[in-house]
Amino acid sequence: MTPLEIMTIGLRRAGLTISSAIFKDNARDYMNIQMAEIGAATEWQWSETEATITTAAGTKTYSLEPDVYAPISFRNSTNNFPMTVRTASWLDANDSNQSDTGDPDSIIPIGINSTTGYWEVILWPTPNVIVSIPYRYHKILPLFTSGGLSSTIADSADLAPYMPVWMQHALIYGVSMMYHAEKGDFDGESRERQNKDTQIDLAYALDGRAFANQRVRLGRPSDSLGRFEFYNPAALS
């Protein structure tokens, strides 16, 4: 689906039309609110991606990618080992003046850059060579704009690269829900909120089953009489 299709259906569910520029612009604002809420609801498997820090000798502080919502893991791929995420208190206790140098094996999150708003981390010890540090993270979902400028999503863009189709359906209900509330139809808002929550619950279930390689299967009453068995399909390759 495209954002335009989602806005069209969402507005129609609220008894409104996409032909109104005001309704359309407001619906896009509501989609941005709903997109942020959905992205922050949990750490979705489909929101995982990867980037790489390339160090410079003598530089210890690095910004992560602009779309980092929640870092997952870091590894030193140059020397082939996983890195440990530690606290600023640990750094203070082990290298108070941050003078140690070498091959970095630890990551210390230090918050958000006050200028860019990006996550910042300290590598410890301070690198004295150039190394590559790939990291996995959950990404922030992009904003919607009419033209799709500056890494945003255009009205005509396919949403498949950003979220599964069942999550796109939640956006429809979210847009309709917020428009019902704006117009004072709180019964309609409650109905559409329930529809959205049902869709989110479905997404939780699907996300939990993704890549699972074991499940419990209850035996049939006629042949197991209160017993159950574990079913272990072949491990994923």
C-alpha positions as a printed Julia matrix, in Angstrom:
237×3 Matrix{Float64}:
   0.0     0.0    0.0
   0.99    3.64  -0.39
   0.43    6.46   2.12
  -2.12    7.93  -0.29
  -4.13    4.7   -0.23
  -3.98    4.55   3.57
  -5.13    8.16   3.91
  -7.93    7.59   1.4
  -9.31    4.57   3.28
  -8.77    6.13   6.71
 -10.61    9.29   5.72
 -13.4     7.29   4.1
 -13.89    5.36   7.35
 -14.33    8.72   9.08
 -16.87    9.88   6.48
 -14.41   12.28   4.84
 -12.8    12.59   1.41
  -9.18   12.69   0.26
 -10.13   15.36  -2.32
  -9.94   18.0    0.43
  -6.36   19.26   0.78
  -6.99   20.13   4.45
  -8.28   16.64   5.27
  -5.38   15.1    3.37
  -2.72   17.17   5.15
  -4.28   16.47   8.55
  -4.45   12.75   7.74
  -0.73   12.79   6.92
   0.0    14.43  10.27
  -2.05   11.71  11.98
  -0.15    9.03  10.04
   3.13   10.42  11.35
   1.83   10.23  14.91
   0.59    6.68  14.38
   3.84    5.62  12.67
   5.86    6.84  15.66
   3.56    5.06  18.13
   3.74    1.79  16.19
   7.52    1.98  15.91
   7.89    2.56  19.65
   5.36   -0.11  20.68
   8.06   -2.8   20.81
  11.36   -3.73  19.2
   9.91   -5.24  16.04
  12.02   -7.85  14.27
  11.2    -6.27  10.93
  12.65   -2.95  12.1
  16.17   -4.38  12.56
  18.96   -3.15  10.32
  22.74   -2.67  10.41
  25.36    0.03   9.95
  29.12    0.33  10.53
  31.4     2.63  12.5
  34.83    3.09  10.9
  37.22    4.35  13.54
  39.93    6.98  13.28
  43.07    6.58  15.37
  42.85    8.72  18.5
  39.08    9.33  18.24
  36.95    7.75  20.96
  33.46    9.3   20.5
  31.23    8.42  17.54
  27.65    9.15  16.49
  25.38    6.34  15.37
  23.13    6.55  12.33
  20.33    9.17  12.41
  17.59    6.5   12.37
  18.82    4.51  15.39
  15.95    3.87  17.81
  17.49    1.12  19.97
  20.98   -0.37  19.48
  21.14   -4.18  19.71
  24.76   -5.32  19.43
  28.23   -4.29  18.27
  31.17   -6.31  16.97
  34.76   -5.63  16.0
  34.78   -7.23  12.56
  38.39   -6.28  11.83
  39.61   -8.54  14.62
  36.6   -10.85  14.78
  35.07  -10.55  18.26
  31.82   -9.28  19.81
  32.0    -6.07  21.8
  30.64   -5.56  25.3
  28.19   -2.73  26.05
  29.18   -1.08  29.33
  28.06    1.88  31.43
  29.66    5.26  31.96
  30.16    4.29  35.63
  32.19    1.28  34.51
  34.36    3.56  32.36
  34.92    5.96  35.26
  36.0     3.08  37.5
  38.35    1.47  34.97
  39.83    4.39  33.04
  38.95    7.62  34.82
  40.94    9.9   32.52
  40.05    7.84  29.41
  43.68    7.61  28.4
  43.86    3.91  27.5
  44.41    3.16  23.83
  44.33   -0.04  21.81
  41.92   -2.29  19.94
  38.41   -1.32  21.17
  36.43   -4.11  22.81
  33.76   -2.11  24.67
  30.95    0.31  23.8
  29.73    2.94  26.26
  26.48    4.8   25.36
  26.66    8.45  26.44
  23.25    9.72  25.35
  22.05   12.0   22.56
  24.21   14.55  20.78
  22.91   17.98  21.8
  23.27   19.34  18.26
  22.25   16.49  15.94
  20.0    14.46  18.25
  21.85   11.26  17.25
  22.93    8.54  19.7
  26.6     8.84  20.73
  28.93    6.14  22.01
  32.48    5.96  23.35
  34.74    3.15  22.14
  37.08    1.75  24.78
  39.98    1.66  24.73
  40.37    4.64  22.41
  41.26    3.2   19.0
  44.89    3.53  17.94
  44.2     1.89  14.56
  41.43    1.91  11.97
  38.88   -0.83  12.65
  35.37   -1.57  11.39
  32.61   -1.95  13.97
  29.3    -3.14  12.48
  26.3    -2.75  14.75
  22.7    -3.92  14.63
  19.83   -1.71  15.73
  16.11   -1.08  15.56
  15.42    1.81  13.22
  13.14    4.81  13.61
  10.39    4.67  11.0
  10.56    7.63   8.56
   8.09   10.48   8.47
   5.52   11.01   5.73
   5.64   14.1    3.5
   3.8    14.83   0.28
   6.96   14.8   -1.84
   9.23   12.45   0.11
  12.11   14.89   0.57
  15.07   14.39   2.97
  14.64   10.66   3.67
  10.88   10.9    4.26
   8.17    8.79   2.6
   6.23   10.29  -0.32
   2.48    9.88  -0.69
   3.04    7.65  -3.74
   5.74    5.41  -2.2
   5.25    1.71  -1.56
   5.4     1.09   2.21
   6.64   -2.51   1.85
  10.32   -1.55   2.44
   9.37    0.11   5.72
   6.76   -2.12   7.39
   4.73   -5.3    6.74
   1.28   -4.95   5.22
  -0.51   -5.94   8.45
   1.13   -2.97  10.18
   0.02   -0.71   7.34
  -3.57   -1.68   8.14
  -3.05   -0.39  11.69
  -2.24    3.01  10.19
  -5.64    3.07   8.47
  -7.46    2.55  11.76
  -5.15    5.03  13.5
  -5.9     7.82  11.02
  -9.64    7.15  11.22
  -9.5     6.97  15.03
  -7.84   10.38  15.36
 -10.24   12.01  12.9
 -13.25   10.62  14.78
 -11.83   12.11  17.98
 -11.19   15.47  16.29
 -14.82   15.61  15.15
 -16.13   14.65  18.6
 -17.32   11.17  17.61
 -15.91    9.31  20.58
 -17.89    6.14  19.9
 -16.29    6.03  16.46
 -12.91    6.75  18.0
 -13.35    3.85  20.44
 -14.36    1.48  17.65
 -11.39    2.38  15.47
  -9.02    2.22  18.45
 -10.22   -1.32  19.08
  -9.65   -2.18  15.42
  -6.15   -0.74  15.6
  -5.35   -2.59  18.85
  -6.58   -5.85  17.31
  -4.26   -5.32  14.36
  -1.32   -4.53  16.68
  -2.04   -7.68  18.72
  -1.95   -9.7   15.5
   1.37   -8.09  14.64
   2.78   -9.02  18.07
   1.79  -12.64  17.48
   3.28  -12.73  13.99
   6.48  -11.06  15.19
   6.82  -13.61  18.0
   6.47  -16.53  15.59
   8.94  -15.2   13.04
  12.07  -17.36  12.8
  10.86  -19.58  15.66
  12.27  -23.11  15.4
  10.38  -24.85  18.21
   6.8   -25.06  19.35
   4.73  -27.11  21.78
   1.97  -29.21  20.2
  -0.73  -30.71  22.4
  -1.65  -34.34  21.75
  -5.12  -35.31  20.55
  -7.54  -36.15  23.4
  -8.42  -39.48  21.8
  -4.88  -40.82  21.82
  -2.95  -38.9   24.48
  -5.51  -38.41  27.3
  -4.08  -35.45  29.11
  -0.52  -35.84  27.9
   1.27  -33.55  25.48
   4.36  -33.87  23.33
   7.08  -31.5   22.19
   7.31  -31.01  18.47
  10.76  -29.95  17.24
  10.93  -29.17  13.54
  14.31  -29.12  11.84
  16.47  -26.17  12.84
  16.59  -23.28  10.45
  19.67  -23.24   8.29
